[in-house]
PDB file of C-alpha atoms in Angstrom:
ATOM      1  CA  MET N   9      16.906 -44.122  -3.243  1.00  0.00           C
ATOM      2  CA  ARG N  10      17.967 -45.654  -6.508  1.00  0.00           C
ATOM      3  CA  SER N  11      19.249 -43.321  -9.182  1.00  0.00           C
ATOM      4  CA  PRO N  12      16.320 -41.882 -11.123  1.00  0.00           C
ATOM      5  CA  ASN N  13      18.062 -43.108 -14.238  1.00  0.00           C
ATOM      6  CA  THR N  14      17.632 -46.738 -13.255  1.00  0.00           C
ATOM      7  CA  ILE N  15      14.163 -46.628 -11.712  1.00  0.00           C
ATOM      8  CA  ALA N  16      11.908 -49.451 -12.844  1.00  0.00           C
ATOM      9  CA  VAL N  17       8.280 -48.440 -12.894  1.00  0.00           C
ATOM     10  CA  THR N  18       5.754 -51.212 -13.330  1.00  0.00           C
ATOM     11  CA  ALA N  19       2.188 -50.810 -14.516  1.00  0.00           C
ATOM     12  CA  PRO N  20       0.366 -48.483 -12.082  1.00  0.00           C
ATOM     13  CA  ARG N  21      -1.441 -50.332  -9.317  1.00  0.00           C
ATOM     14  CA  LEU N  22      -4.801 -48.862 -10.161  1.00  0.00           C
ATOM     15  CA  ARG N  23      -7.952 -50.028  -8.460  1.00  0.00           C
ATOM     16  CA  CYS N  24     -11.520 -49.384  -9.590  1.00  0.00           C
ATOM     17  CA  HIS N  25     -12.882 -49.997  -6.099  1.00  0.00           C
ATOM     18  CA  CYS N  26     -10.400 -48.442  -3.684  1.00  0.00           C
ATOM     19  CA  LEU N  27     -11.702 -47.613  -0.223  1.00  0.00           C
ATOM     20  CA  LEU N  28     -10.030 -44.369   0.687  1.00  0.00           C
ATOM     21  CA  PRO N  29      -8.816 -41.984  -1.916  1.00  0.00           C
ATOM     22  CA  LEU N  30      -6.388 -39.547  -0.498  1.00  0.00           C
ATOM     23  CA  LEU N  31      -5.283 -38.123  -3.886  1.00  0.00           C
ATOM     24  CA  GLY N  32      -8.431 -39.771  -7.041  1.00  0.00           C
ATOM     25  CA  ALA N  33      -6.122 -39.618 -10.348  1.00  0.00           C
ATOM     26  CA  LEU N  34      -3.366 -38.964 -11.127  1.00  0.00           C
ATOM     27  CA  ALA N  35      -8.507 -41.708 -13.730  1.00  0.00           C
ATOM     28  CA  LEU N  36      -3.908 -41.120  -9.044  1.00  0.00           C
ATOM     29  CA  THR N  37      -7.828 -42.754 -12.175  1.00  0.00           C
ATOM     30  CA  VAL N  38      -6.852 -43.798 -14.784  1.00  0.00           C
ATOM     31  CA  GLY N  39     -10.400 -44.312 -15.967  1.00  0.00           C
ATOM     32  CA  GLY N  40     -11.206 -47.888 -16.818  1.00  0.00           C
ATOM     33  CA  CYS N  41      -8.078 -49.183 -15.122  1.00  0.00           C
ATOM     34  CA  THR N  42      -6.368 -49.937 -18.414  1.00  0.00           C
ATOM     35  CA  LEU N  43      -3.377 -48.180 -19.844  1.00  0.00           C
ATOM     36  CA  ALA N  44      -2.500 -47.690 -23.473  1.00  0.00           C
ATOM     37  CA  GLN N  45       1.031 -48.810 -24.165  1.00  0.00           C
ATOM     38  CA  THR N  46       3.282 -46.981 -26.577  1.00  0.00           C
ATOM     39  CA  GLN N  47       4.050 -48.764 -29.815  1.00  0.00           C
ATOM     40  CA  ALA N  48       7.479 -48.349 -31.356  1.00  0.00           C
ATOM     41  CA  PHE N  49       7.308 -45.796 -34.143  1.00  0.00           C
ATOM     42  CA  GLN N  50       8.518 -46.858 -37.542  1.00  0.00           C
ATOM     43  CA  PRO N  51       9.190 -43.914 -39.902  1.00  0.00           C
ATOM     44  CA  GLY N  52       6.863 -44.187 -42.852  1.00  0.00           C
ATOM     45  CA  ALA N  53       4.465 -46.483 -40.991  1.00  0.00           C
ATOM     46  CA  SER N  54       1.610 -43.985 -41.187  1.00  0.00           C
ATOM     47  CA  ALA N  55       0.458 -41.100 -43.321  1.00  0.00           C
ATOM     48  CA  ALA N  56       0.999 -38.755 -40.383  1.00  0.00           C
ATOM     49  CA  ALA N  57       4.551 -39.984 -39.975  1.00  0.00           C
ATOM     50  CA  ALA N  58       5.213 -39.513 -43.666  1.00  0.00           C
ATOM     51  CA  ALA N  59       4.152 -35.900 -43.301  1.00  0.00           C
ATOM     52  CA  VAL N  60       7.233 -35.123 -41.185  1.00  0.00           C
ATOM     53  CA  PRO N  61       9.701 -33.233 -43.372  1.00  0.00           C
ATOM     54  CA  ALA N  62      12.866 -35.097 -44.252  1.00  0.00           C
ATOM     55  CA  PHE N  63      15.013 -32.143 -43.198  1.00  0.00           C
ATOM     56  CA  GLY N  64      15.587 -30.867 -39.686  1.00  0.00           C
ATOM     57  CA  SER N  65      17.029 -32.281 -36.475  1.00  0.00           C
ATOM     58  CA  PRO N  66      15.305 -35.087 -34.533  1.00  0.00           C
ATOM     59  CA  LEU N  67      14.217 -32.469 -32.000  1.00  0.00           C
ATOM     60  CA  GLN N  68      12.613 -30.351 -34.719  1.00  0.00           C
ATOM     61  CA  LYS N  69      10.934 -33.397 -36.232  1.00  0.00           C
ATOM     62  CA  GLY N  70       9.650 -34.332 -32.795  1.00  0.00           C
ATOM     63  CA  ASP N  71       8.194 -30.865 -32.349  1.00  0.00           C
ATOM     64  CA  ALA N  72       6.480 -31.120 -35.733  1.00  0.00           C
ATOM     65  CA  ALA N  73       4.990 -34.509 -34.849  1.00  0.00           C
ATOM     66  CA  ARG N  74       3.846 -33.261 -31.453  1.00  0.00           C
ATOM     67  CA  SER N  75       2.221 -30.162 -32.967  1.00  0.00           C
ATOM     68  CA  ARG N  76      -0.064 -32.355 -35.070  1.00  0.00           C
ATOM     69  CA  GLY N  77      -0.838 -34.676 -32.146  1.00  0.00           C
ATOM     70  CA  ASP N  78       1.284 -37.676 -33.190  1.00  0.00           C
ATOM     71  CA  PHE N  79       2.897 -38.299 -29.818  1.00  0.00           C
ATOM     72  CA  ALA N  80       4.179 -41.762 -30.705  1.00  0.00           C
ATOM     73  CA  ALA N  81       6.188 -40.283 -33.577  1.00  0.00           C
ATOM     74  CA  ALA N  82       7.246 -37.366 -31.391  1.00  0.00           C
ATOM     75  CA  ALA N  83       8.515 -39.708 -28.687  1.00  0.00           C
ATOM     76  CA  ALA N  84      10.549 -41.653 -31.240  1.00  0.00           C
ATOM     77  CA  TYR N  85      12.221 -38.506 -32.552  1.00  0.00           C
ATOM     78  CA  TYR N  86      12.806 -37.097 -29.059  1.00  0.00           C
ATOM     79  CA  ARG N  87      14.340 -40.411 -28.030  1.00  0.00           C
ATOM     80  CA  SER N  88      16.747 -40.172 -30.936  1.00  0.00           C
ATOM     81  CA  ALA N  89      17.624 -36.606 -29.935  1.00  0.00           C
ATOM     82  CA  HIS N  90      18.140 -37.665 -26.319  1.00  0.00           C
ATOM     83  CA  GLN N  91      20.376 -40.561 -27.318  1.00  0.00           C
ATOM     84  CA  ALA N  92      22.400 -38.299 -29.596  1.00  0.00           C
ATOM     85  CA  ASP N  93      22.924 -35.707 -26.848  1.00  0.00           C
ATOM     86  CA  PRO N  94      22.231 -37.338 -23.451  1.00  0.00           C
ATOM     87  CA  LYS N  95      23.438 -34.227 -21.589  1.00  0.00           C
ATOM     88  CA  ALA N  96      20.839 -31.927 -23.163  1.00  0.00           C
ATOM     89  CA  LEU N  97      17.794 -31.238 -20.996  1.00  0.00           C
ATOM     90  CA  GLN N  98      15.275 -30.277 -23.693  1.00  0.00           C
ATOM     91  CA  PRO N  99      15.131 -33.663 -25.499  1.00  0.00           C
ATOM     92  CA  ALA N 100      14.799 -35.530 -22.179  1.00  0.00           C
ATOM     93  CA  MET N 101      11.932 -33.332 -20.989  1.00  0.00           C
ATOM     94  CA  ARG N 102      10.061 -33.437 -24.287  1.00  0.00           C
ATOM     95  CA  LEU N 103      10.519 -37.190 -24.472  1.00  0.00           C
ATOM     96  CA  ALA N 104       9.125 -37.555 -20.939  1.00  0.00           C
ATOM     97  CA  GLU N 105       6.147 -35.304 -21.689  1.00  0.00           C
ATOM     98  CA  SER N 106       5.285 -37.231 -24.842  1.00  0.00           C
ATOM     99  CA  LEU N 107       5.558 -40.582 -23.077  1.00  0.00           C
ATOM    100  CA  LEU N 108       3.371 -39.334 -20.236  1.00  0.00           C
ATOM    101  CA  THR N 109       0.742 -38.251 -22.757  1.00  0.00           C
ATOM    102  CA  LEU N 110       0.920 -41.761 -24.214  1.00  0.00           C
ATOM    103  CA  LYS N 111       0.534 -43.207 -20.681  1.00  0.00           C
ATOM    104  CA  ASP N 112       3.800 -45.120 -21.063  1.00  0.00           C
ATOM    105  CA  TYR N 113       4.556 -44.460 -17.407  1.00  0.00           C
ATOM    106  CA  ALA N 114       7.659 -46.627 -17.052  1.00  0.00           C
ATOM    107  CA  ALA N 115       9.433 -44.952 -19.938  1.00  0.00           C
ATOM    108  CA  ALA N 116       8.224 -41.510 -18.823  1.00  0.00           C
ATOM    109  CA  ALA N 117       9.673 -42.080 -15.354  1.00  0.00           C
ATOM    110  CA  ALA N 118      13.041 -43.022 -16.822  1.00  0.00           C
ATOM    111  CA  ALA N 119      13.052 -39.889 -18.982  1.00  0.00           C
ATOM    112  CA  TYR N 120      12.039 -37.617 -16.095  1.00  0.00           C
ATOM    113  CA  GLY N 121      14.738 -39.304 -14.025  1.00  0.00           C
ATOM    114  CA  ASP N 122      17.294 -38.397 -16.676  1.00  0.00           C
ATOM    115  CA  ALA N 123      16.010 -34.830 -16.711  1.00  0.00           C
ATOM    116  CA  ALA N 124      16.159 -34.557 -12.904  1.00  0.00           C
ATOM    117  CA  THR N 125      19.763 -35.743 -12.974  1.00  0.00           C
ATOM    118  CA  LEU N 126      20.686 -33.310 -15.759  1.00  0.00           C
ATOM    119  CA  ALA N 127      18.959 -30.374 -14.063  1.00  0.00           C
ATOM    120  CA  PRO N 128      18.690 -30.886 -10.287  1.00  0.00           C
ATOM    121  CA  LYS N 129      16.907 -27.535  -9.941  1.00  0.00           C
ATOM    122  CA  ASN N 130      14.200 -28.371 -12.480  1.00  0.00           C
ATOM    123  CA  ALA N 131      11.048 -28.537 -10.344  1.00  0.00           C
ATOM    124  CA  GLU N 132       8.921 -30.001 -13.120  1.00  0.00           C
ATOM    125  CA  ALA N 133      11.165 -33.042 -13.564  1.00  0.00           C
ATOM    126  CA  HIS N 134      11.178 -33.828  -9.832  1.00  0.00           C
ATOM    127  CA  TRP N 135       7.422 -33.260  -9.568  1.00  0.00           C
ATOM    128  CA  ARG N 136       6.502 -35.571 -12.433  1.00  0.00           C
ATOM    129  CA  LEU N 137       8.962 -38.225 -11.317  1.00  0.00           C
ATOM    130  CA  GLY N 138       7.426 -38.085  -7.844  1.00  0.00           C
ATOM    131  CA  GLU N 139       3.945 -38.590  -9.267  1.00  0.00           C
ATOM    132  CA  LEU N 140       5.103 -41.576 -11.290  1.00  0.00           C
ATOM    133  CA  LEU N 141       6.727 -43.087  -8.206  1.00  0.00           C
ATOM    134  CA  LEU N 142       3.347 -42.785  -6.485  1.00  0.00           C
ATOM    135  CA  LEU N 143       1.814 -44.708  -9.369  1.00  0.00           C
ATOM    136  CA  ASP N 144       4.461 -47.380  -8.908  1.00  0.00           C
ATOM    137  CA  ASN N 145       3.595 -47.662  -5.196  1.00  0.00           C
ATOM    138  CA  LYS N 146       6.896 -46.182  -4.033  1.00  0.00           C
ATOM    139  CA  PRO N 147       5.615 -43.392  -1.765  1.00  0.00           C
ATOM    140  CA  ALA N 148       8.844 -42.978   0.222  1.00  0.00           C
ATOM    141  CA  ASP N 149      10.834 -42.339  -2.957  1.00  0.00           C
ATOM    142  CA  ALA N 150       8.014 -40.112  -4.199  1.00  0.00           C
ATOM    143  CA  VAL N 151       8.226 -37.939  -1.076  1.00  0.00           C
ATOM    144  CA  GLU N 152      11.917 -37.340  -1.740  1.00  0.00           C
ATOM    145  CA  GLN N 153      11.259 -36.104  -5.271  1.00  0.00           C
ATOM    146  CA  LEU N 154       8.152 -34.089  -4.347  1.00  0.00           C
ATOM    147  CA  LYS N 155       9.868 -32.341  -1.445  1.00  0.00           C
ATOM    148  CA  THR N 156      12.694 -31.372  -3.777  1.00  0.00           C
ATOM    149  CA  ALA N 157      10.123 -29.907  -6.161  1.00  0.00           C
ATOM    150  CA  LEU N 158       8.501 -28.009  -3.285  1.00  0.00           C
ATOM    151  CA  THR N 159      11.799 -26.365  -2.315  1.00  0.00           C
ATOM    152  CA  LEU N 160      12.099 -25.197  -5.911  1.00  0.00           C
ATOM    153  CA  ARG N 161       8.456 -24.156  -6.213  1.00  0.00           C
ATOM    154  CA  PRO N 162       7.392 -23.125  -2.705  1.00  0.00           C
ATOM    155  CA  GLY N 163       3.798 -22.176  -2.122  1.00  0.00           C
ATOM    156  CA  ASP N 164       2.273 -24.558  -4.689  1.00  0.00           C
ATOM    157  CA  ALA N 165      -0.730 -26.184  -3.015  1.00  0.00           C
ATOM    158  CA  ARG N 166      -0.740 -29.058  -5.524  1.00  0.00           C
ATOM    159  CA  LEU N 167       2.660 -30.208  -4.310  1.00  0.00           C
ATOM    160  CA  TYR N 168       1.431 -30.272  -0.708  1.00  0.00           C
ATOM    161  CA  ASN N 169      -1.463 -32.378  -1.959  1.00  0.00           C
ATOM    162  CA  ALA N 170       0.850 -34.865  -3.681  1.00  0.00           C
ATOM    163  CA  ILE N 171       3.149 -35.096  -0.648  1.00  0.00           C
ATOM    164  CA  GLY N 172       0.140 -35.647   1.597  1.00  0.00           C
ATOM    165  CA  VAL N 173      -1.015 -38.499  -0.608  1.00  0.00           C
ATOM    166  CA  ALA N 174       2.408 -40.120  -0.420  1.00  0.00           C
ATOM    167  CA  TYR N 175       2.344 -39.990   3.380  1.00  0.00           C
ATOM    168  CA  GLY N 176      -1.216 -41.321   3.355  1.00  0.00           C
ATOM    169  CA  LEU N 177      -0.078 -44.298   1.281  1.00  0.00           C
ATOM    170  CA  MET N 178       2.606 -44.918   3.907  1.00  0.00           C
ATOM    171  CA  GLY N 179       0.045 -44.831   6.717  1.00  0.00           C
ATOM    172  CA  ARG N 180       1.572 -41.619   8.123  1.00  0.00           C
ATOM    173  CA  TYR N 181      -1.752 -39.890   8.591  1.00  0.00           C
ATOM    174  CA  ASP N 182      -0.300 -37.206  10.861  1.00  0.00           C
ATOM    175  CA  LEU N 183       2.099 -36.039   8.157  1.00  0.00           C
ATOM    176  CA  ALA N 184      -0.552 -36.451   5.483  1.00  0.00           C
ATOM    177  CA  LYS N 185      -2.958 -34.178   7.394  1.00  0.00           C
ATOM    178  CA  SER N 186      -0.290 -31.554   8.027  1.00  0.00           C
ATOM    179  CA  ASN N 187       0.506 -31.352   4.306  1.00  0.00           C
ATOM    180  CA  PHE N 188      -3.135 -31.164   3.255  1.00  0.00           C
ATOM    181  CA  THR N 189      -3.705 -28.458   5.851  1.00  0.00           C
ATOM    182  CA  ALA N 190      -0.667 -26.523   4.621  1.00  0.00           C
ATOM    183  CA  GLY N 191      -1.998 -26.723   1.078  1.00  0.00           C
ATOM    184  CA  LEU N 192      -5.410 -25.463   2.159  1.00  0.00           C
ATOM    185  CA  ARG N 193      -3.828 -22.422   3.789  1.00  0.00           C
ATOM    186  CA  ILE N 194      -2.564 -21.527   0.320  1.00  0.00           C
ATOM    187  CA  ALA N 195      -5.621 -22.643  -1.679  1.00  0.00           C
ATOM    188  CA  PRO N 196      -8.642 -22.878   0.643  1.00  0.00           C
ATOM    189  CA  ASP N 197     -11.008 -23.691  -2.232  1.00  0.00           C
ATOM    190  CA  HIS N 198      -8.979 -26.637  -3.558  1.00  0.00           C
ATOM    191  CA  ILE N 199     -11.513 -29.485  -3.505  1.00  0.00           C
ATOM    192  CA  PRO N 200      -9.060 -32.445  -3.767  1.00  0.00           C
ATOM    193  CA  LEU N 201      -7.150 -31.130  -0.737  1.00  0.00           C
ATOM    194  CA  ARG N 202     -10.359 -31.009   1.317  1.00  0.00           C
ATOM    195  CA  ASP N 203     -11.379 -34.463   0.120  1.00  0.00           C
ATOM    196  CA  ASN N 204      -8.023 -35.892   1.043  1.00  0.00           C
ATOM    197  CA  LEU N 205      -7.976 -34.212   4.438  1.00  0.00           C
ATOM    198  CA  GLY N 206     -11.413 -35.616   5.272  1.00  0.00           C
ATOM    199  CA  LEU N 207     -10.491 -39.116   4.161  1.00  0.00           C
ATOM    200  CA  THR N 208      -7.265 -38.984   6.143  1.00  0.00           C
ATOM    201  CA  GLN N 209      -9.140 -37.867   9.232  1.00  0.00           C
ATOM    202  CA  PHE N 210     -11.411 -40.875   8.871  1.00  0.00           C
ATOM    203  CA  LEU N 211      -8.473 -43.252   8.449  1.00  0.00           C
ATOM    204  CA  ALA N 212      -6.908 -41.751  11.557  1.00  0.00           C
ATOM    205  CA  GLY N 213     -10.086 -42.516  13.527  1.00  0.00           C
ATOM    206  CA  ASP N 214     -11.591 -39.010  13.575  1.00  0.00           C
ATOM    207  CA  PHE N 215     -15.091 -39.665  12.199  1.00  0.00           C
ATOM    208  CA  ALA N 216     -16.511 -36.352  13.430  1.00  0.00           C
ATOM    209  CA  GLY N 217     -13.674 -34.377  11.871  1.00  0.00           C
ATOM    210  CA  ALA N 218     -13.954 -36.303   8.610  1.00  0.00           C
ATOM    211  CA  THR N 219     -17.687 -35.721   8.224  1.00  0.00           C
ATOM    212  CA  THR N 220     -17.334 -32.050   9.114  1.00  0.00           C
ATOM    213  CA  THR N 221     -14.602 -31.553   6.515  1.00  0.00           C
ATOM    214  CA  LEU N 222     -16.382 -33.458   3.745  1.00  0.00           C
ATOM    215  CA  SER N 223     -19.861 -32.102   4.502  1.00  0.00           C
ATOM    216  CA  ALA N 224     -18.622 -28.561   3.940  1.00  0.00           C
ATOM    217  CA  VAL N 225     -17.219 -29.284   0.483  1.00  0.00           C
ATOM    218  CA  ALA N 226     -20.016 -31.709  -0.463  1.00  0.00           C
ATOM    219  CA  LYS N 227     -22.439 -28.774  -0.606  1.00  0.00           C
ATOM    220  CA  LEU N 228     -20.775 -27.541  -3.786  1.00  0.00           C
ATOM    221  CA  PRO N 229     -22.665 -28.627  -6.937  1.00  0.00           C
ATOM    222  CA  GLN N 230     -19.494 -29.817  -8.656  1.00  0.00           C
ATOM    223  CA  ALA N 231     -18.248 -31.861  -5.674  1.00  0.00           C
ATOM    224  CA  VAL N 232     -19.648 -35.212  -6.833  1.00  0.00           C
ATOM    225  CA  ARG N 233     -16.646 -37.191  -5.618  1.00  0.00           C
ATOM    226  CA  SER N 234     -16.791 -35.464  -2.244  1.00  0.00           C
ATOM    227  CA  ARG N 235     -20.380 -36.625  -1.768  1.00  0.00           C
ATOM    228  CA  GLN N 236     -19.440 -40.174  -2.776  1.00  0.00           C
ATOM    229  CA  ASN N 237     -16.607 -40.138  -0.256  1.00  0.00           C
ATOM    230  CA  LEU N 238     -18.908 -38.787   2.445  1.00  0.00           C
ATOM    231  CA  ALA N 239     -21.482 -41.502   1.701  1.00  0.00           C
ATOM    232  CA  MET N 240     -18.747 -44.120   1.948  1.00  0.00           C
ATOM    233  CA  ILE N 241     -17.618 -42.829   5.330  1.00  0.00           C
ATOM    234  CA  TYR N 242     -21.162 -42.842   6.702  1.00  0.00           C
ATOM    235  CA  ALA N 243     -21.610 -46.417   5.490  1.00  0.00           C
ATOM    236  CA  LEU N 244     -18.323 -47.609   6.957  1.00  0.00           C
ATOM    237  CA  HIS N 245     -19.304 -45.989  10.229  1.00  0.00           C
ATOM    238  CA  GLY N 246     -22.552 -47.976  10.158  1.00  0.00           C
ATOM    239  CA  ASP N 247     -25.008 -45.220   9.241  1.00  0.00           C
ATOM    240  CA  MET N 248     -26.482 -46.676   6.040  1.00  0.00           C
ATOM    241  CA  GLU N 249     -29.463 -44.305   5.992  1.00  0.00           C
ATOM    242  CA  LYS N 250     -27.204 -41.261   6.035  1.00  0.00           C
ATOM    243  CA  ALA N 251     -25.045 -42.895   3.368  1.00  0.00           C
ATOM    244  CA  ARG N 252     -28.128 -43.530   1.214  1.00  0.00           C
ATOM    245  CA  GLU N 253     -29.348 -39.954   1.653  1.00  0.00           C
ATOM    246  CA  THR N 254     -25.958 -38.564   0.598  1.00  0.00           C
ATOM    247  CA  ALA N 255     -25.540 -40.883  -2.379  1.00  0.00           C
ATOM    248  CA  ARG N 256     -28.967 -39.962  -3.751  1.00  0.00           C
ATOM    249  CA  HIS N 257     -27.723 -36.515  -4.726  1.00  0.00           C
ATOM    250  CA  ASP N 258     -25.852 -37.895  -7.728  1.00  0.00           C
ATOM    251  CA  LEU N 259     -26.901 -41.509  -8.313  1.00  0.00           C
ATOM    252  CA  ASP N 260     -30.121 -43.160  -9.420  1.00  0.00           C
ATOM    253  CA  PRO N 261     -31.803 -45.577  -6.962  1.00  0.00           C
ATOM    254  CA  ALA N 262     -30.269 -48.714  -8.476  1.00  0.00           C
ATOM    255  CA  ALA N 263     -26.768 -47.217  -8.396  1.00  0.00           C
ATOM    256  CA  VAL N 264     -27.284 -46.087  -4.789  1.00  0.00           C
ATOM    257  CA  GLU N 265     -28.141 -49.621  -3.688  1.00  0.00           C
ATOM    258  CA  ALA N 266     -25.147 -50.996  -5.585  1.00  0.00           C
ATOM    259  CA  GLU N 267     -22.936 -48.515  -3.750  1.00  0.00           C
ATOM    260  CA  LEU N 268     -24.370 -49.449  -0.376  1.00  0.00           C
ATOM    261  CA  ALA N 269     -23.920 -53.158  -1.081  1.00  0.00           C
ATOM    262  CA  TYR N 270     -20.256 -52.525  -1.838  1.00  0.00           C
ATOM    263  CA  TYR N 271     -19.818 -50.445   1.310  1.00  0.00           C
ATOM    264  CA  ARG N 272     -21.398 -53.206   3.407  1.00  0.00           C
ATOM    265  CA  THR N 273     -18.699 -55.611   2.237  1.00  0.00           C
ATOM    266  CA  LEU N 274     -16.081 -53.113   3.344  1.00  0.00           C
ATOM    267  CA  ALA N 275     -17.787 -52.379   6.649  1.00  0.00           C
ATOM    268  CA  ALA N 276     -17.970 -56.103   7.416  1.00  0.00           C
ATOM    269  CA  LYS N 277     -14.187 -56.131   7.772  1.00  0.00           C
ATOM    270  CA  GLY N 278     -14.441 -53.907  10.821  1.00  0.00           C
ATOM    271  CA  PRO N 279     -12.670 -50.614  11.568  1.00  0.00           C
ATOM    272  CA  ALA N 280      -9.532 -52.237  12.972  1.00  0.00           C
ATOM    273  CA  VAL N 281      -8.978 -54.245   9.813  1.00  0.00           C
ATOM    274  CA  LEU N 282      -9.750 -51.258   7.607  1.00  0.00           C
ATOM    275  CA  ALA N 283      -7.262 -49.090   9.474  1.00  0.00           C
ATOM    276  CA  LYS N 284      -4.618 -51.793   9.187  1.00  0.00           C
ATOM    277  CA  GLU N 285      -5.240 -52.193   5.466  1.00  0.00           C
ATOM    278  CA  GLY N 286      -5.798 -48.505   4.781  1.00  0.00           C
ATOM    279  CA  ALA N 287      -2.702 -47.884   2.649  1.00  0.00           C
ATOM    280  CA  ALA N 288      -3.369 -50.976   0.565  1.00  0.00           C
ATOM    281  CA  LEU N 289      -6.824 -49.612  -0.278  1.00  0.00           C
ATOM    282  CA  PHE N 290      -5.569 -46.352  -1.733  1.00  0.00           C
ATOM    283  CA  GLY N 291      -5.579 -45.813  -5.485  1.00  0.00           C
ATOM    284  CA  VAL N 292      -3.496 -43.314  -7.402  1.00  0.00           C
ATOM    285  CA  HIS N 293      -4.357 -41.581 -10.656  1.00  0.00           C
ATOM    286  CA  PHE N 294      -3.524 -38.490 -12.672  1.00  0.00           C
ATOM    287  CA  SER N 295      -6.109 -35.735 -12.883  1.00  0.00           C
ATOM    288  CA  ALA N 296      -6.180 -32.328 -14.492  1.00  0.00           C
ATOM    289  CA  ASP N 297      -5.569 -29.537 -12.032  1.00  0.00           C
ATOM    290  CA  ALA N 298      -5.399 -25.749 -12.061  1.00  0.00           C
ATOM    291  CA  GLY N 299      -3.257 -24.405 -14.839  1.00  0.00           C
ATOM    292  CA  GLY N 300      -3.498 -27.605 -16.832  1.00  0.00           C
ATOM    293  CA  ALA N 301      -0.813 -29.343 -14.802  1.00  0.00           C
ATOM    294  CA  ARG N 302      -1.099 -32.970 -13.830  1.00  0.00           C
ATOM    295  CA  ASN N 303      -1.375 -33.711 -10.159  1.00  0.00           C
ATOM    296  CA  ALA N 304      -1.266 -36.907  -8.172  1.00  0.00           C
ATOM    297  CA  GLN N 305      -4.282 -37.435  -5.937  1.00  0.00           C
ATOM    298  CA  VAL N 306      -5.942 -40.176  -3.962  1.00  0.00           C
ATOM    299  CA  ALA N 307      -9.636 -40.572  -4.465  1.00  0.00           C
ATOM    300  CA  ALA N 308     -12.295 -43.046  -3.505  1.00  0.00           C
ATOM    301  CA  ARG N 309     -13.029 -45.543  -6.218  1.00  0.00           C
ATOM    302  CA  PRO N 310     -16.476 -46.895  -5.327  1.00  0.00           C
ATOM    303  CA  SER N 311     -18.016 -49.752  -7.201  1.00  0.00           C
ATOM    304  CA  PRO N 312     -20.011 -47.848  -9.837  1.00  0.00           C
ATOM    305  CA  PRO N 313     -18.042 -45.261 -11.812  1.00  0.00           C
ATOM    306  CA  ALA N 314     -18.416 -41.633 -10.846  1.00  0.00           C
ATOM    307  CA  PRO N 315     -20.940 -39.688 -12.925  1.00  0.00           C
ATOM    308  CA  ALA N 316     -19.564 -37.673 -15.806  1.00  0.00           C
ATOM    309  CA  GLY N 317     -18.244 -34.337 -14.681  1.00  0.00           C
ATOM    310  CA  ALA N 318     -17.006 -35.526 -11.287  1.00  0.00           C
ATOM    311  CA  HIS N 319     -14.011 -33.493 -10.221  1.00  0.00           C
TER     312      HIS N 319
END
């Protein structure tokens, strides 16, 4: 793998209509499929920037800017602090966090790469870098970083989820399923893990297993995405009536028919083609997870957007 310091991360390959989400966000979504790019901060360019006190170190000024929600200014100050002391971990991590908040994923990856090099035992740096590699469609490199994070933070179900997604993107459904299953042993109520396991089972040709897994979680009121995924699987398996019945739980009649029309176009490709193209149909986005942490996930991105409140 290339040094994390030199990694080039392009704009995330986000799809609004991906077939099989194995991890739905990191909306792994970014809702709307557009990313806000960071603008270079010019001191004095805004009233908020002018509010930063003239005294203090760049790190302190960055903290002040971040505390009032001016992440562009914070990133500029943290970058200055990082350049002034490239061997210090704190400026690199705070720079990366600010850039991630700004959705400047390429720059955030570079900063997390610097942090991972400075502190090889920093689980957070490896975890976030792994997620960003997923966004850049580099699942093999992502696995390396995520497994390092897991050795440093064993027992975190979210890391098993992210690793499973990476293997799913590589078409290694056996390893994907084993990681999702391991995560569920730790957190049996983790909905994204169950979604991803069911979708992986379907990709691996186990329709019965997939519907059993997704049907169980789809009963939960908040599991809107799970029901959409289940409807998609029924449709791709040729059972349009069951797909319609499932989709009706959350969508109005017009939206249901739009969904089914989209699924018919996918089903027309045939299961062999879908299995062959499975990895190319995944989409990656960041989503909020337990504890407020960000977590890479693959999720189905059907034609109409998911209703508000979908997990």
